[in-house]
Coordinates of C-alpha atoms and ligand atoms in Angstrom, one line a residue:
Chain L
M1 CA -29.9 -25.0 -5.5
S2 CA -27.8 -24.7 -7.9
A3 CA -26.7 -28.1 -8.0
I4 CA -30.7 -29.3 -7.4
E5 CA -31.4 -27.9 -11.1
K6 CA -28.4 -29.0 -12.6
D7 CA -29.4 -32.2 -12.1
N8 CA -32.0 -31.9 -14.0
S9 CA -29.8 -31.2 -17.2
P10 CA -26.9 -34.0 -16.7
T11 CA -26.5 -32.9 -20.4
E12 CA -25.1 -29.7 -19.8
P13 CA -22.0 -29.7 -21.8
G14 CA -19.1 -29.4 -19.7
W15 CA -21.3 -30.1 -16.7
S16 CA -20.1 -33.3 -14.0
P17 CA -21.1 -34.1 -10.4
L18 CA -18.5 -33.0 -8.5
D19 CA -19.0 -29.7 -9.4
P20 CA -20.6 -28.5 -6.2
I21 CA -18.2 -29.7 -4.2
T22 CA -15.0 -28.4 -6.4
T23 CA -16.6 -25.1 -5.7
M24 CA -17.6 -25.2 -2.5
G25 CA -13.6 -26.4 -2.0
S26 CA -12.4 -23.8 -4.3
S27 CA -14.0 -21.4 -1.6
I28 CA -12.6 -23.5 1.6
Y29 CA -8.7 -22.9 -0.2
N30 CA -9.4 -19.5 -0.8
A31 CA -10.9 -18.9 2.6
I32 CA -7.7 -20.9 3.6
Q33 CA -5.4 -18.7 1.0
G34 CA -6.7 -15.5 2.8
L35 CA -6.3 -15.8 6.1
G36 CA -2.7 -17.5 5.6
D37 CA -1.6 -14.8 3.5
F38 CA -2.7 -12.3 6.2
G39 CA -1.2 -14.4 8.9
R40 CA 2.0 -14.2 7.3
F41 CA 0.8 -10.1 6.6
L42 CA 0.8 -9.1 10.4
G43 CA 3.8 -11.2 10.7
S44 CA 5.4 -9.0 8.7
I45 CA 4.1 -5.9 10.9
L46 CA 5.6 -7.3 13.3
H47 CA 8.8 -8.1 12.0
W48 CA 9.0 -4.8 11.1
C49 CA 8.2 -3.5 14.3
F50 CA 10.5 -5.4 16.3
R51 CA 12.7 -3.6 13.8
G52 CA 11.7 -0.1 14.3
P53 CA 10.4 2.3 12.2
T54 CA 12.8 4.3 9.8
R55 CA 13.5 7.4 10.6
M56 CA 10.6 8.7 8.5
G57 CA 8.5 6.0 10.2
W58 CA 9.1 7.5 13.4
R59 CA 6.8 11.4 11.9
D60 CA 4.8 9.5 10.0
M61 CA 3.7 7.6 13.6
M62 CA 3.3 10.6 15.3
T63 CA 1.0 12.5 12.4
Q64 CA -0.6 9.2 12.9
M65 CA -1.3 9.4 16.2
Y66 CA -2.8 13.3 16.4
E67 CA -4.8 11.9 13.0
M68 CA -6.5 8.1 14.9
G69 CA -6.0 10.0 18.8
T70 CA -7.0 13.6 19.1
R71 CA -8.4 14.0 16.7
S72 CA -11.2 10.6 17.5
I73 CA -11.2 12.2 21.3
P74 CA -14.3 14.3 21.1
V75 CA -16.5 11.0 18.8
V76 CA -15.2 9.0 21.8
M77 CA -16.8 10.7 24.0
L78 CA -19.7 11.9 23.0
T79 CA -20.7 7.8 22.2
G80 CA -19.1 7.4 26.0
A81 CA -21.3 9.4 27.6
F82 CA -24.1 8.4 26.2
I83 CA -24.1 4.9 26.8
G84 CA -23.1 5.7 30.2
A85 CA -26.4 7.2 30.4
V86 CA -28.1 5.0 28.7
L87 CA -27.3 1.5 31.2
A88 CA -28.4 4.2 34.0
I89 CA -31.4 4.5 33.3
E90 CA -32.1 0.9 32.1
A91 CA -30.6 -0.5 35.5
Y92 CA -31.9 1.9 38.3
P93 CA -35.4 0.9 37.8
Q94 CA -34.4 -3.0 38.2
F95 CA -31.9 -2.2 41.4
Q96 CA -34.4 0.2 43.0
A97 CA -37.1 -2.6 43.2
L98 CA -34.8 -4.4 44.7
G99 CA -33.8 -1.9 46.9
F100 CA -29.8 -1.7 45.9
A101 CA -30.3 1.5 44.1
S102 CA -27.2 2.5 45.6
R103 CA -25.6 0.4 44.3
L104 CA -25.8 1.3 40.8
G105 CA -22.5 2.8 40.3
S106 CA -20.5 -0.8 41.0
V107 CA -22.5 -2.3 37.8
V108 CA -22.4 0.7 34.9
V109 CA -19.2 1.7 35.9
V110 CA -17.8 -1.5 35.9
S111 CA -19.7 -2.3 32.6
V112 CA -18.2 0.8 31.1
V113 CA -15.1 -0.5 31.5
K114 CA -14.8 -4.2 31.2
Q115 CA -17.3 -3.9 28.0
I116 CA -18.9 -1.3 26.5
G117 CA -15.9 1.0 26.6
P118 CA -13.1 -0.8 24.7
V119 CA -15.9 -1.9 22.6
L120 CA -17.6 0.8 21.8
T121 CA -14.4 2.8 21.2
A122 CA -13.0 0.3 18.6
V123 CA -15.8 -0.5 17.5
M124 CA -16.0 4.2 16.6
L125 CA -12.3 2.9 15.7
A126 CA -12.9 0.8 13.0
G127 CA -15.1 3.1 11.7
R128 CA -13.5 6.6 11.7
V129 CA -9.9 5.2 11.5
G130 CA -9.7 1.9 10.5
G131 CA -11.9 3.5 7.1
A132 CA -9.5 6.0 6.0
M133 CA -6.6 3.7 6.6
T134 CA -8.1 1.4 4.6
A135 CA -9.2 4.7 2.2
E136 CA -5.2 5.6 1.9
L137 CA -3.3 2.8 1.1
G138 CA -6.0 1.3 -1.5
T139 CA -5.2 5.0 -3.5
M140 CA -2.0 5.0 -2.8
K141 CA -2.3 0.8 -4.7
V142 CA -3.6 1.6 -8.0
T143 CA -2.2 5.2 -7.9
E144 CA 1.0 3.1 -8.2
Q145 CA 2.8 5.1 -5.3
V146 CA 3.1 1.7 -3.4
D147 CA 5.3 0.3 -6.0
A148 CA 6.7 3.6 -6.5
L149 CA 7.9 2.5 -2.6
R150 CA 9.1 -0.8 -4.0
A151 CA 10.8 0.8 -6.8
M152 CA 13.0 2.7 -4.3
A153 CA 13.7 0.4 -2.3
A154 CA 11.2 1.0 0.7
D155 CA 8.9 -1.7 2.1
P156 CA 5.6 -0.6 1.8
I157 CA 4.8 -2.7 4.9
R158 CA 7.5 -0.8 6.7
T159 CA 6.5 2.3 5.2
L160 CA 3.5 2.6 5.3
A161 CA 1.5 0.0 7.7
V162 CA 3.4 0.0 10.6
P163 CA 3.6 3.7 11.7
R164 CA 0.0 3.4 11.9
F165 CA -0.1 0.1 13.2
L166 CA 1.7 1.0 16.1
A167 CA -0.3 4.7 16.3
C168 CA -3.8 2.6 16.6
V169 CA -2.0 -0.4 18.6
L170 CA -0.6 2.5 21.6
M171 CA -4.1 5.1 20.7
T172 CA -6.7 2.5 20.6
P173 CA -5.9 2.1 25.1
V174 CA -5.6 5.4 25.2
L175 CA -9.1 5.7 24.0
T176 CA -11.0 3.6 25.9
V177 CA -9.5 5.6 29.1
F178 CA -11.6 8.4 27.6
S179 CA -14.6 6.5 27.3
D180 CA -14.5 4.9 29.6
I181 CA -14.3 8.2 32.4
I182 CA -17.2 10.5 30.5
G183 CA -19.1 6.4 30.7
A184 CA -18.7 6.9 34.4
I185 CA -19.7 10.3 34.5
G186 CA -22.6 9.8 32.3
G187 CA -23.3 7.4 34.3
W188 CA -23.4 8.9 37.7
L189 CA -24.9 12.5 35.8
I190 CA -28.2 9.7 35.7
A191 CA -28.2 8.0 38.9
V192 CA -27.2 10.6 40.8
K193 CA -28.4 14.0 39.6
V194 CA -31.2 12.8 37.9
E195 CA -32.6 9.7 39.4
G196 CA -31.5 10.7 43.3
V197 CA -29.5 7.8 44.3
N198 CA -26.8 8.6 47.1
N199 CA -23.3 10.7 45.3
Y200 CA -21.3 8.6 48.1
H201 CA -22.5 4.9 47.8
F202 CA -22.3 5.8 43.7
W203 CA -18.4 6.4 44.0
H204 CA -17.9 4.0 47.5
Y205 CA -19.8 0.8 45.6
A206 CA -18.1 1.8 42.0
S207 CA -14.8 2.7 42.8
Q208 CA -14.7 -1.1 44.9
A209 CA -15.8 -2.7 42.1
T210 CA -13.8 -1.7 40.0
D211 CA -10.4 -3.5 41.0
L212 CA -7.3 -3.1 39.3
F213 CA -8.1 -6.0 37.8
T214 CA -11.0 -5.3 35.8
I215 CA -9.1 -1.4 34.5
N216 CA -6.9 -4.1 33.1
T217 CA -9.3 -6.5 32.0
G218 CA -10.2 -3.1 29.4
L219 CA -7.6 -2.1 28.3
I220 CA -5.9 -5.1 27.4
K221 CA -8.9 -5.9 25.2
S222 CA -8.7 -2.4 23.7
F223 CA -4.6 -3.3 22.8
F224 CA -6.1 -6.7 20.9
F225 CA -8.1 -4.4 19.3
G226 CA -6.4 -1.6 17.9
V227 CA -4.5 -4.9 16.4
A228 CA -7.0 -6.2 14.9
I229 CA -8.5 -2.4 13.6
A230 CA -4.9 -1.9 12.1
S231 CA -4.2 -5.1 10.3
I232 CA -7.5 -5.6 8.9
A233 CA -7.3 -1.9 7.7
C234 CA -4.3 -2.2 6.7
Y235 CA -4.5 -5.5 4.6
K236 CA -7.4 -4.8 3.0
G237 CA -5.7 -1.6 2.2
F238 CA -3.2 -3.3 0.0
R239 CA -4.9 -5.9 -1.5
S240 CA -7.9 -3.7 -2.8
G241 CA -9.2 -3.7 -6.2
S242 CA -8.2 -1.5 -9.1
G243 CA -9.9 1.7 -9.9
A244 CA -12.3 3.7 -7.1
Q245 CA -14.7 1.2 -7.3
G246 CA -12.2 -1.0 -6.1
V247 CA -10.6 0.9 -3.2
G248 CA -14.4 1.5 -2.1
R249 CA -15.2 -2.1 -1.6
A250 CA -12.2 -2.1 0.0
C251 CA -13.2 -0.1 2.6
T252 CA -17.2 -1.6 3.7
E253 CA -15.1 -5.2 3.8
S254 CA -12.7 -3.8 6.3
F255 CA -15.1 -2.1 8.2
V256 CA -17.4 -5.0 7.9
A257 CA -14.7 -7.4 8.5
S258 CA -12.9 -5.7 12.0
F259 CA -16.8 -5.1 13.1
V260 CA -17.0 -8.5 13.6
V261 CA -13.9 -9.5 15.3
I262 CA -13.3 -7.2 17.3
L263 CA -17.0 -8.5 18.7
V264 CA -15.8 -12.1 18.4
M265 CA -12.8 -11.2 20.1
N266 CA -14.4 -9.9 23.3
F267 CA -16.4 -12.9 24.0
F268 CA -13.4 -15.2 24.2
L269 CA -11.4 -12.5 25.6
A270 CA -14.0 -11.7 28.2
T271 CA -14.0 -15.5 28.3
M272 CA -10.6 -15.7 29.0
L273 CA -9.7 -13.1 31.3
N274 CA -12.6 -14.0 33.6
N275 CA -11.0 -18.0 33.7
I276 CA -8.2 -16.3 34.9
Y277 CA -9.2 -14.0 37.5
N278 CA -11.1 -17.1 38.6
I279 CA -8.4 -19.2 38.8
Y280 CA -5.9 -16.9 41.1
W281 CA -9.1 -15.1 42.9
P282 CA -11.2 -17.9 43.3
S283 CA -13.6 -17.2 46.2
Q284 CA -13.9 -13.9 44.7
A285 CA -16.2 -14.5 41.4
P286 CA -16.0 -11.0 38.6
L287 CA -19.8 -9.0 39.6
F288 CA -20.1 -9.6 35.3
Chain F
M1 CA 29.9 -0.6 -5.7
L2 CA 28.7 -3.7 -6.4
D3 CA 26.8 -5.5 -4.1
P4 CA 27.2 -9.1 -3.0
V5 CA 24.2 -11.1 -4.9
C6 CA 26.3 -9.9 -8.1
K7 CA 29.0 -9.6 -7.3
A8 CA 30.3 -13.8 -8.1
A9 CA 28.7 -13.3 -12.2
D10 CA 29.2 -9.5 -12.5
E11 CA 33.2 -10.6 -12.5
R12 CA 32.2 -13.0 -15.6
M13 CA 30.8 -10.6 -17.6
P14 CA 32.4 -10.1 -21.1
E15 CA 32.6 -6.4 -21.5
G16 CA 30.4 -4.3 -23.5
A17 CA 27.9 -6.7 -22.8
A18 CA 24.0 -6.2 -22.2
I19 CA 23.4 -4.5 -19.1
I20 CA 20.2 -5.9 -18.6
R21 CA 18.7 -9.5 -20.5
F22 CA 15.9 -10.6 -21.0
E23 CA 16.2 -14.4 -21.6
N24 CA 12.5 -16.0 -23.6
V25 CA 10.6 -13.8 -20.7
S26 CA 6.9 -15.0 -20.6
K27 CA 4.1 -12.5 -18.9
R28 CA 0.8 -13.1 -18.6
F29 CA -2.3 -11.1 -16.3
G30 CA -5.2 -15.0 -16.3
P31 CA -6.4 -15.2 -19.7
L32 CA -4.2 -11.9 -21.1
V33 CA -0.6 -13.1 -22.7
V34 CA 1.6 -10.1 -22.8
F35 CA 4.8 -11.6 -23.4
N36 CA 5.4 -15.0 -25.0
N37 CA 8.4 -16.1 -25.2
L38 CA 10.4 -12.4 -25.1
S39 CA 14.3 -12.0 -25.3
L40 CA 16.2 -8.6 -25.3
D41 CA 19.3 -7.9 -24.3
I42 CA 19.9 -4.1 -23.2
P43 CA 23.4 -2.8 -23.8
A44 CA 25.5 0.0 -20.9
D45 CA 25.6 3.4 -21.4
E46 CA 23.0 3.7 -24.1
T47 CA 19.0 5.2 -24.0
L48 CA 16.6 2.0 -25.5
V49 CA 14.0 3.7 -27.1
V50 CA 10.8 1.1 -26.2
M51 CA 7.6 2.3 -28.7
G52 CA 5.0 -0.1 -29.4
P53 CA 0.4 0.8 -29.8
S54 CA -0.9 2.1 -25.9
G55 CA -1.8 -1.9 -23.9
V56 CA 1.0 -4.3 -25.8
G57 CA 3.0 -4.1 -22.8
K58 CA 5.6 -1.3 -22.2
S59 CA 5.1 -0.8 -19.0
V60 CA 5.0 -4.3 -17.9
L61 CA 8.4 -4.4 -19.3
L62 CA 9.0 -1.6 -16.9
K63 CA 7.9 -3.3 -14.3
L64 CA 10.1 -6.5 -14.9
I65 CA 12.8 -4.9 -15.1
V66 CA 13.2 -4.1 -11.7
G67 CA 11.0 -6.9 -10.0
L68 CA 7.5 -5.0 -9.2
L69 CA 6.4 -7.7 -11.5
R70 CA 7.8 -11.3 -11.7
P71 CA 8.0 -13.2 -15.2
D72 CA 5.7 -16.4 -15.2
S73 CA 8.8 -17.9 -16.7
G74 CA 11.7 -16.8 -18.7
E75 CA 14.8 -15.5 -16.9
I76 CA 15.9 -11.7 -16.1
Y77 CA 20.0 -10.8 -16.3
F78 CA 20.9 -7.4 -14.4
H79 CA 24.8 -7.1 -14.7
G80 CA 24.7 -10.4 -15.7
C81 CA 23.1 -11.5 -12.5
R82 CA 20.0 -13.3 -12.5
I83 CA 17.5 -11.1 -10.7
D84 CA 13.6 -12.7 -11.2
T85 CA 14.1 -14.9 -8.4
L86 CA 15.1 -12.6 -6.0
S87 CA 13.7 -12.0 -2.6
E88 CA 12.3 -8.5 -2.4
G89 CA 14.5 -7.3 0.6
E90 CA 17.5 -9.2 -1.8
L91 CA 16.1 -7.4 -4.7
E92 CA 16.5 -3.6 -2.9
P93 CA 20.2 -3.0 -3.4
I94 CA 20.0 -3.4 -6.6
R95 CA 16.5 -1.3 -6.6
K96 CA 18.5 1.3 -5.6
R97 CA 20.5 1.9 -8.9
F98 CA 17.6 2.6 -10.7
G99 CA 15.1 5.6 -11.2
F100 CA 11.5 4.6 -12.4
L101 CA 9.8 7.7 -14.2
F102 CA 6.2 5.9 -12.9
Q103 CA 3.6 6.6 -16.4
M104 CA 1.6 8.9 -14.4
G105 CA 4.5 10.0 -12.3
A106 CA 3.4 7.8 -9.0
L107 CA 3.7 11.1 -6.6
F108 CA 3.4 10.9 -2.9
D109 CA 0.0 12.8 -2.5
S110 CA 0.5 13.3 1.3
M111 CA 3.7 14.6 0.9
T112 CA 5.3 18.3 -0.6
V113 CA 7.3 18.2 -3.8
G114 CA 10.4 18.6 -2.2
E115 CA 10.1 15.5 0.2
N116 CA 8.9 13.8 -2.7
V117 CA 12.0 14.5 -4.4
S118 CA 13.9 13.4 -1.3
F119 CA 12.5 10.1 -0.1
P120 CA 15.2 8.3 -2.8
L121 CA 18.4 10.2 -0.6
R122 CA 16.7 9.7 2.9
Q123 CA 16.3 6.4 1.6
Q124 CA 19.6 5.5 1.0
G125 CA 20.8 6.5 4.0
I126 CA 22.1 10.9 3.2
R127 CA 20.9 12.9 7.1
S128 CA 22.1 16.2 5.6
D129 CA 19.2 17.7 5.5
A130 CA 20.9 20.9 3.8
H131 CA 22.5 18.7 1.6
I132 CA 19.2 16.9 0.3
R133 CA 18.2 20.8 0.2
D134 CA 21.0 21.2 -2.3
V135 CA 20.6 17.9 -4.7
V136 CA 15.9 18.5 -4.5
H137 CA 16.4 22.4 -5.1
E138 CA 19.3 21.4 -8.9
K139 CA 17.2 18.2 -9.9
L140 CA 13.7 20.3 -9.6
S141 CA 15.8 23.2 -11.4
V142 CA 16.8 21.0 -14.4
V143 CA 13.2 20.1 -14.9
G144 CA 11.8 23.5 -15.5
L145 CA 10.8 23.5 -11.6
E146 CA 12.4 25.6 -9.0
G147 CA 10.9 27.3 -6.3
I148 CA 7.9 24.5 -5.6
E149 CA 9.3 22.1 -2.8
Q150 CA 6.2 23.4 -0.8
K151 CA 3.8 22.9 -3.0
M152 CA 1.7 19.6 -2.5
P153 CA 1.5 17.0 -5.9
G154 CA -2.5 17.7 -5.7
D155 CA -2.0 21.5 -6.7
L156 CA 0.4 21.1 -9.9
S157 CA -0.7 20.3 -13.2
G158 CA 0.1 16.6 -15.2
G159 CA 2.7 18.2 -16.6
Q160 CA 4.4 19.6 -13.8
R161 CA 3.7 16.8 -11.6
K162 CA 5.9 14.5 -14.0
R163 CA 8.5 16.7 -14.4
V164 CA 8.6 16.5 -10.4
A165 CA 8.8 12.7 -11.2
L166 CA 11.4 12.9 -12.9
A167 CA 13.2 14.6 -11.2
R168 CA 13.0 12.4 -7.7
A169 CA 13.3 9.3 -10.6
I170 CA 17.2 11.0 -10.5
A171 CA 17.5 12.6 -7.7
M172 CA 20.2 9.5 -6.4
N173 CA 21.7 9.9 -9.7
P174 CA 20.9 6.2 -10.9
E175 CA 23.1 3.5 -12.5
V176 CA 19.9 2.5 -14.7
V177 CA 16.6 5.6 -15.6
L178 CA 14.1 4.5 -17.3
Y179 CA 11.1 6.3 -18.1
D180 CA 7.5 5.8 -18.9
E181 CA 6.0 8.4 -21.2
P182 CA 8.8 10.9 -20.0
T183 CA 7.0 13.4 -22.7
T184 CA 3.2 12.4 -22.9
G185 CA 1.6 15.7 -21.6
L186 CA 4.0 18.2 -21.9
D187 CA 4.1 20.9 -24.6
P188 CA 6.4 20.5 -27.2
I189 CA 9.2 23.3 -25.9
R190 CA 8.6 21.2 -22.6
S191 CA 9.3 18.0 -24.2
D192 CA 12.5 19.4 -25.5
V193 CA 14.1 20.3 -22.4
I194 CA 13.3 16.3 -21.4
N195 CA 15.0 15.7 -24.7
E196 CA 18.0 17.8 -24.3
L197 CA 18.2 16.0 -20.3
I198 CA 18.0 12.0 -21.0
L199 CA 20.5 13.0 -23.5
K200 CA 22.7 15.0 -20.9
L201 CA 22.4 12.7 -18.5
K202 CA 23.2 9.8 -21.0
E203 CA 26.8 11.7 -22.0
E204 CA 27.5 13.2 -18.2
L205 CA 26.4 10.6 -15.9
K206 CA 26.8 7.4 -19.1
V207 CA 23.3 6.9 -17.3
T208 CA 21.3 3.8 -19.1
G209 CA 18.2 4.5 -20.5
I210 CA 15.3 2.6 -21.2
V211 CA 12.9 5.2 -23.1
V212 CA 8.9 4.4 -23.2
T213 CA 8.0 6.3 -25.7
H214 CA 5.2 7.8 -28.5
D215 CA 6.1 10.4 -29.1
M216 CA 8.2 9.8 -32.6
T217 CA 9.9 13.4 -31.9
S218 CA 11.9 12.6 -28.8
A219 CA 11.5 8.7 -30.0
F220 CA 14.1 9.8 -32.8
K221 CA 16.3 12.7 -30.2
V222 CA 17.0 10.3 -27.5
A223 CA 17.4 6.9 -29.5
D224 CA 20.9 5.2 -29.4
H225 CA 18.2 1.8 -30.4
I226 CA 14.9 1.7 -31.0
V227 CA 12.4 -1.2 -30.1
M228 CA 9.6 -2.1 -31.7
L229 CA 7.3 -3.8 -29.4
L230 CA 3.6 -5.7 -31.1
D231 CA 1.6 -8.8 -30.1
G232 CA 3.5 -9.9 -27.0
K233 CA 7.1 -9.6 -29.7
I234 CA 10.1 -7.3 -30.7
I235 CA 8.9 -6.7 -34.5
A236 CA 11.7 -4.0 -34.9
R237 CA 15.0 -3.2 -33.5
G238 CA 17.6 -1.2 -34.5
T239 CA 19.5 2.1 -34.8
S240 CA 17.1 5.5 -35.0
D241 CA 18.1 5.4 -39.0
E242 CA 17.2 1.6 -39.4
I243 CA 13.7 2.5 -37.3
R244 CA 13.3 5.1 -39.5
T245 CA 14.2 3.6 -43.2
C246 CA 12.3 0.1 -41.8
K247 CA 10.4 -1.1 -44.8
D248 CA 7.6 -3.3 -42.5
E249 CA 4.8 -1.9 -43.0
R250 CA 3.9 -2.1 -40.0
V251 CA 6.3 -0.2 -38.2
C252 CA 5.7 2.1 -41.1
R253 CA 3.0 3.3 -40.0
F254 CA 3.5 3.6 -36.4
I255 CA 6.0 6.0 -36.8
H256 CA 4.1 8.1 -39.2
G257 CA 1.0 7.3 -37.7
R258 CA -1.3 5.9 -39.6
A259 CA -4.3 3.6 -39.4
S260 CA -4.3 0.2 -41.3
E261 CA -8.2 0.0 -43.3
E262 CA -7.9 -3.1 -40.1
D263 CA -7.9 -0.5 -38.1
L264 CA -10.3 1.8 -40.1
K265 CA -13.0 -0.9 -40.3
A266 CA -15.6 0.4 -37.3
L267 CA -15.2 3.5 -38.7
H268 CA -16.5 2.7 -42.2
R269 CA -18.8 0.7 -40.7
M270 CA -21.0 3.7 -38.8
Ligands
ADP301 N1 -0.7 -5.4 -12.9 C1 -1.8 -5.9 -14.1 N2 -3.0 -6.7 -13.4 C2 -3.7 -7.5 -14.5 N3 -3.6 -6.9 -15.6 C3 -2.3 -6.0 -16.4 C4 -1.6 -5.4 -14.7 N4 -0.5 -4.6 -15.8 C5 -1.0 -4.4 -16.8 N5 -1.9 -5.5 -17.4 C6 -1.8 -5.6 -18.8 O1 -1.7 -5.5 -19.3 C7 -1.2 -4.6 -20.4 C8 0.1 -4.4 -20.7 O2 -0.1 -2.7 -19.8 P1 1.1 -1.7 -19.8 O3 2.4 -2.5 -20.2 O4 0.3 -0.6 -19.1 O5 0.5 -0.9 -21.3 P2 0.8 0.1 -22.2 O6 2.0 -0.9 -22.7 O7 0.5 1.3 -22.2 O8 1.9 0.3 -21.2 C9 -3.3 -3.9 -20.6 O9 -3.8 -5.4 -21.1 C10 -3.0 -4.0 -19.0 O10 -4.1 -4.2 -18.9
MG302 MG1 1.9 2.2 -20.2

């Protein structure tokens, strides 16, 4: 667009026909550089994870696990219950029409355990926990607390990012389990208590469909979601611009980036894990 | 005592030489040139006062010394060993020998005052809780704030926060203390207590001090040497007396707090 406008005024000082290409080139360059920067950041988080947090870090990690984990349980369970319930409401008429209403348990529980539980939990955490993490670290950066750490020979990634990262990576799968259980119960309430599906059939088909692999699929995904949420939130916090505005923008960017990464990662992890399933158990293609 | 990074260079260092040396240091932020070929020797066991108008780069100067910022060109030496090219990890043993009082305090606001002051102690591997408690108590009473260990920094006044930050900066009895405006925001009596503290640290613990300040009373009281920065350069350097009697008009105006005609031009146009 701007290229065409500029074409009409080639006499404009400093204009060159290469400008649009330069602009495009520099934004690609910046994107790649940002990705590289993030990669290095994630690398040093992992490096310090293996070296172990400091003594203060362990204590900080416990606080963070309480903040991220325990205090997120209510919201994760509430959303989980309603998603399970709404799945049952939508699936019931379809299954009823086919005469398969008794198999409702399998579709509801498998959807919750494999897809909706992990993704919904991760999205809730990206908002509740990721946002707070970015805001906290961003504020520490703009008030020079991060510089103060460095001046006292404390590595900010080791002291601040690693406890938060470990807490988030451990708590995301745990919360996912809560969300899964409550989601299944939400579906059961609608299917059995409202629509009148047989209680035994509901749990029979549900447990038949939910093998160990299904459960692991959900948990493996939520582990990677935890990695994504924590690393993006810490990265955005540490790279936050100056002032309240800079911190605010970092929070927004952190949430949007985590959200996109969670959904994209979900697709690729689901595909990959299904392929693995098909390789080991080729006869029984998974339900979803 | 000396860390391996510095050892070789340190043995060659002549007696009485500068503990910190800037050689042709340039620093810019985008188009803003803060320092242009700045050279400065900071003598050991003395207090150097750095003065200059706001925004001239005094805080940047302190951050360059401990490697929180890196120069674009030029060299920075500590005990004769070049430190501006060291990695963050290699800088750690050197940073442990410094205490840094940040202009805004930079207290960790998720920790209590006590935890803040004990942070450098724990960071340097001191485990004994009883010892840490004693040091924290001692440093807090030195700055006139005993008994507030359990408070959060957010509940303190600006001046109190500054003094807690000072207690944290000197907690490990560092070799060099960088004071960024230590008396700004304090009442005159408190300011004088801080001045006495800076003098005492120098005399009793042989602390090298670098004090950034606008407070002329404080500057003349604590300084062995004074440098004045203006437009990215050192425009005057000397002992307190030399600066006091300096003929340079810009220095004179600064120490007596008189604005020039140029500074007032906008006012007159009003
Ligand atoms: N991290 C930074 N990024 C960009 N500009 C900076 C940064 N730190 C300081 N500056 C700029 O450098 C100049 C000197 O800052 P500073 O050293 O804080 O001044 P003062 O002498 O008042 O302490 C100011 O104009 C400031 O805006
Ligand atoms: Mg300053």
